[in-house]
Amino acid sequence: MEQRRIGPFNVSALALGCMNLSHAYGTPPGRGEAEAVLRRALDCGVDFFDTAALYGFGANESLVGPVLKPHRHRITLASKCGMTGVDGRKVIDGRPETIKRTCEDSLARLGAEVIDLYYLHRWDKAVPIEDSVGALAELVEEGKIRAVGLSEVSAATLRRAHAVHPIAAVQSEYSLWTRNPEIAVLDACRALGVAFVAFSPLARGFLTGRLTDPATQLEAKDIRRQMPRFDPEPYARNLGLLDGYKAIAAEAGCTPAQLALAWVLARGSNVIALFGTKSRDHLDENLGADGLTLPPETISRLDLLINRNTVWGARYNAAIQTEIDTEEFS
């Protein structure tokens, strides 16, 4: 598979986010099927896997750790701290002592001696970013982690953090229908030599073309039910974009999902597309985007069709919006 650079690591440009196997998108698959997805990814050449302490409140790390452990010499493993499950609820806590304790817990669940890339999952705005990143820098010195990342931060926060310790990667939502990184953080990453890891590159399923009626297709506990963009009225408007989008995919000789991933990878040589799935079939389809190069005119048509001015609905509700530091369009 095509390789790209994150800090000291060469990784597959198409990376597997493991959250869906334990968390957030309705009922997760059984353990056997989840392990089969992971093994299929390994067999297909994926060598960059992403988990977090939050996912399944530790269950995801306990799932992926044993499967990936025999392959640690040939993969890059990422996890996250700063947002965890405490007494059954999500808690954002970026205090140095919490970060270090979370790292120890993650190492135990993963069955690992070191985590390759360790992200601050969310910036706890009650704690200076310098203090949280300082704790991560100490974990590097202690040999517990190899590189430091940040998630859903602004360019200004990235620069403050980078002044304390080199940041290897910023992870934020990025796709045709979520363009916030284009405001500033993509440029900041390029200027600082930081990789950009785009999560939800398939627009949380919208760009696969298979999610036509969230009201009936999404389970009650699916996180998308809390996102305004998936409410009935805005989603009905957004569906109007899919006919033109599918036509471009057909002309390009690929599936809608592959087109979405190829568009993300075309945004820069420092960009990695981090997708998630519960299905081996969908995994195989997504990995078909490897090596798919889009002509400039195709990219221009996509940009004109799906962009911040043509997509309806906010990506997060008001409560979740307060938890992130990402720049917002006016």
XYZ file of C-alpha atoms in Angstrom:
330
model
C 0.000 0.000 0.000
C 0.996 3.614 -0.521
C 3.041 4.874 2.417
C 3.084 8.296 4.061
C 5.042 9.770 6.941
C 3.975 10.415 10.536
C 6.826 11.583 12.742
C 9.348 8.714 12.730
C 6.938 6.251 11.097
C 6.088 5.262 7.552
C 2.438 4.187 7.521
C -0.203 3.123 5.034
C -2.004 6.152 3.622
C -5.278 4.341 4.290
C -5.473 3.614 8.023
C -8.026 1.706 10.066
C -9.876 3.458 12.854
C -11.014 0.782 15.280
C -13.738 2.742 17.125
C -16.630 1.236 15.136
C -15.713 -2.226 16.408
C -16.640 -1.278 19.998
C -18.243 2.122 20.221
C -20.614 4.814 18.994
C -22.090 3.459 15.744
C -24.861 1.270 17.062
C -24.410 -2.348 18.117
C -20.783 -3.393 17.612
C -19.982 -6.671 15.873
C -19.299 -9.759 17.927
C -15.734 -10.274 19.026
C -15.094 -12.928 16.393
C -16.193 -10.687 13.538
C -14.328 -7.686 14.983
C -11.134 -9.716 15.156
C -11.746 -10.912 11.590
C -11.935 -7.289 10.389
C -8.622 -6.522 12.072
C -6.925 -9.588 10.618
C -8.292 -8.837 7.173
C -6.822 -5.333 7.381
C -3.449 -6.796 8.340
C -3.605 -9.262 5.444
C -4.399 -6.437 3.022
C -1.368 -4.381 4.044
C -2.842 -1.876 6.489
C -0.100 -1.062 8.977
C -1.583 1.914 10.862
C -4.290 1.221 13.455
C -6.044 3.754 15.681
C -7.802 3.170 19.001
C -8.436 5.163 22.196
C -9.081 4.743 25.898
C -12.569 6.184 25.333
C -13.731 3.626 22.776
C -15.953 1.184 24.578
C -14.493 2.640 27.797
C -11.377 0.527 27.309
C -13.006 -2.381 25.483
C -11.567 -1.386 22.121
C -7.977 -1.398 23.353
C -8.614 -4.803 24.955
C -9.949 -6.029 21.599
C -7.230 -4.759 19.287
C -4.272 -5.364 21.593
C -4.158 -9.176 21.443
C -4.878 -9.267 17.692
C -2.174 -6.750 16.798
C 0.440 -7.843 19.343
C 2.069 -10.510 17.150
C 2.429 -7.912 14.376
C 3.766 -4.985 16.404
C 7.119 -5.139 14.604
C 5.425 -4.185 11.332
C 2.596 -1.865 12.344
C 2.160 1.568 13.901
C -0.335 1.635 16.775
C -2.035 4.828 17.905
C -4.169 5.419 20.993
C -5.477 8.454 22.848
C -5.787 9.999 26.293
C -7.522 13.033 27.772
C -11.054 11.763 27.158
C -12.104 8.578 28.906
C -15.061 6.810 30.456
C -15.498 7.351 34.195
C -18.409 5.710 36.035
C -20.230 5.166 32.767
C -19.863 8.663 31.349
C -17.432 10.488 29.114
C -14.981 12.764 30.924
C -12.439 15.180 29.422
C -9.447 15.480 31.740
C -6.086 16.738 30.513
C -4.283 16.981 33.840
C -0.773 15.526 33.667
C -1.455 12.958 36.377
C -4.573 11.743 34.550
C -2.739 11.504 31.233
C -0.004 9.377 32.788
C -2.471 7.111 34.582
C -4.502 6.674 31.385
C -1.344 5.717 29.506
C -0.504 3.019 32.024
C -4.048 1.652 31.780
C -3.897 1.659 27.978
C -0.549 -0.129 27.915
C -2.004 -2.837 30.137
C -5.114 -3.295 27.990
C -3.074 -3.321 24.786
C -0.538 -5.735 26.214
C 2.178 -3.381 24.963
C 5.354 -1.882 26.347
C 5.059 1.267 24.244
C 2.409 3.106 22.203
C 3.757 4.401 18.896
C 1.564 7.495 18.546
C -0.332 8.852 21.538
C -2.882 11.600 20.985
C -4.432 14.059 23.369
C -7.984 13.107 22.367
C -9.437 16.465 23.349
C -7.810 19.563 24.790
C -9.127 20.078 28.307
C -9.540 23.853 28.236
C -9.259 23.993 32.030
C -5.642 22.848 31.671
C -3.033 24.792 29.655
C -2.142 22.835 26.534
C 1.489 23.253 27.544
C 0.875 21.242 30.727
C -0.880 18.385 28.932
C 1.751 18.194 26.198
C 4.460 18.435 28.849
C 3.110 15.248 30.401
C 3.122 13.563 26.996
C 6.715 14.674 26.484
C 7.631 13.032 29.792
C 5.987 9.808 28.598
C 8.237 9.946 25.529
C 11.285 10.375 27.776
C 10.138 7.415 29.872
C 9.796 5.214 26.784
C 6.040 4.720 27.261
C 5.144 6.406 23.963
C 7.153 7.200 20.833
C 5.372 10.229 19.350
C 2.771 12.810 20.361
C -0.427 13.762 18.551
C -3.388 16.088 19.070
C -7.033 15.733 18.055
C -9.593 18.393 17.075
C -7.353 21.383 17.834
C -6.945 24.767 16.182
C -3.809 25.977 14.437
C -3.054 28.293 17.362
C -3.249 25.430 19.878
C -1.099 23.255 17.621
C 1.609 25.915 17.522
C 1.562 26.304 21.318
C 1.836 22.556 21.757
C 4.564 22.185 19.141
C 6.670 24.716 21.024
C 6.700 22.348 24.032
C 7.338 19.083 22.169
C 7.279 18.146 18.459
C 3.784 17.128 17.399
C 3.800 14.242 14.940
C 0.142 14.352 13.883
C -3.121 16.237 14.196
C -6.297 14.180 13.846
C -9.536 15.941 12.916
C -12.666 15.259 10.933
C -12.121 16.005 7.250
C -14.045 15.068 4.139
C -15.816 16.699 1.225
C -18.620 17.699 3.573
C -16.507 18.757 6.579
C -13.975 21.382 5.500
C -13.030 23.007 8.822
C -9.345 22.004 8.622
C -9.055 24.127 5.480
C -9.522 27.266 7.598
C -6.053 27.079 9.167
C -4.893 23.781 10.645
C -4.016 22.082 7.350
C -1.688 24.955 6.475
C -0.217 24.914 9.987
C 0.485 21.190 9.698
C 2.282 21.677 6.396
C 4.345 24.545 7.786
C 5.388 22.591 10.890
C 5.970 19.244 9.181
C 3.035 17.639 11.004
C 0.976 14.826 9.483
C -2.767 15.363 9.211
C -4.937 12.324 9.965
C -8.436 12.768 8.540
C -11.062 10.877 10.500
C -14.557 10.242 9.105
C -13.306 10.680 5.512
C -16.511 8.993 4.326
C -18.609 11.710 5.988
C -19.822 9.257 8.637
C -21.296 7.052 5.928
C -22.977 9.749 3.825
C -20.440 9.511 1.010
C -20.856 5.750 0.664
C -24.306 6.429 -0.772
C -25.812 3.679 1.357
C -27.234 5.797 4.187
C -30.410 7.165 2.642
C -32.730 7.346 5.667
C -31.008 7.883 9.027
C -34.350 7.815 10.840
C -34.831 4.142 9.979
C -31.280 2.948 9.300
C -29.537 4.247 12.425
C -29.942 2.545 15.787
C -31.153 4.551 18.772
C -27.668 4.788 20.321
C -25.843 5.686 17.112
C -23.923 8.943 17.703
C -25.086 10.324 14.367
C -28.573 10.741 15.823
C -27.107 13.563 17.947
C -25.580 15.356 14.947
C -27.715 18.100 13.361
C -26.468 17.206 9.882
C -28.323 13.893 10.177
C -31.642 15.433 11.258
C -34.447 14.746 8.757
C -34.675 18.160 7.055
C -30.967 18.884 6.499
C -30.226 15.282 5.585
C -32.987 15.279 2.974
C -31.346 18.346 1.432
C -27.917 16.707 1.547
C -29.233 13.628 -0.244
C -29.767 15.863 -3.244
C -25.981 15.963 -3.671
C -25.597 12.219 -4.084
C -26.839 11.787 -7.656
C -24.168 14.090 -9.019
C -21.587 12.580 -6.697
C -22.363 9.012 -7.762
C -22.151 10.080 -11.394
C -18.616 11.380 -10.840
C -17.667 8.123 -9.116
C -19.005 6.129 -12.082
C -16.983 8.254 -14.496
C -13.888 7.708 -12.344
C -14.475 3.947 -12.401
C -14.717 3.592 -8.624
C -17.307 3.330 -5.874
C -18.577 6.408 -4.017
C -16.601 5.359 -0.921
C -13.391 5.001 -2.902
C -13.940 8.409 -4.491
C -14.293 10.028 -1.051
C -11.066 8.452 0.196
C -9.142 9.356 -2.957
C -10.271 12.983 -2.596
C -8.929 13.108 0.978
C -5.583 11.605 -0.008
C -5.288 14.153 -2.808
C -5.304 17.026 -0.292
C -1.591 16.645 0.397
C 1.232 14.160 0.801
C 1.067 14.627 4.593
C -2.636 13.597 4.762
C -3.705 10.122 5.901
C -7.284 8.860 5.535
C -8.490 7.126 8.716
C -11.696 5.202 8.057
C -13.679 2.843 10.253
C -15.897 -0.110 9.451
C -17.547 -3.145 11.016
C -17.549 -5.076 7.744
C -14.848 -7.014 5.906
C -16.645 -6.305 2.630
C -16.633 -2.566 3.263
C -13.000 -2.805 4.373
C -12.068 -4.390 1.055
C -14.031 -1.752 -0.834
C -12.349 1.110 1.011
C -8.884 -0.314 0.477
C -9.644 -0.287 -3.239
C -8.927 3.448 -3.060
C -5.224 2.659 -2.620
C -3.384 4.022 -5.642
C -6.485 5.723 -7.068
C -5.402 9.078 -8.518
C -8.069 11.630 -9.408
C -7.530 14.016 -12.332
C -7.528 17.715 -11.354
C -10.776 18.304 -13.218
C -12.491 15.558 -11.195
C -11.308 17.121 -7.946
C -12.579 20.514 -9.105
C -16.002 19.076 -9.905
C -16.188 17.445 -6.491
C -15.192 20.667 -4.754
C -17.906 22.559 -6.584
C -20.546 19.950 -5.810
C -19.919 19.254 -2.098
C -18.479 21.985 0.084
C -19.306 24.023 3.172
C -21.810 26.122 1.221
C -23.745 23.195 -0.247
C -23.958 20.963 2.849
C -26.799 21.552 5.313
C -26.604 21.177 9.084
C -23.917 21.557 11.743
C -21.580 18.616 12.280
C -21.924 18.683 16.100
C -24.651 19.728 18.497
C -24.102 22.626 20.895
C -22.908 20.454 23.796
C -20.270 18.584 21.769
C -19.187 21.800 20.068
C -17.938 23.127 23.410
C -15.577 20.140 23.723
C -13.542 20.812 20.592
C -11.037 23.482 19.654
C -11.335 23.226 15.878
C -11.814 26.448 13.914
C -15.362 27.099 12.724
C -16.578 28.896 9.615
C -18.424 32.128 10.328
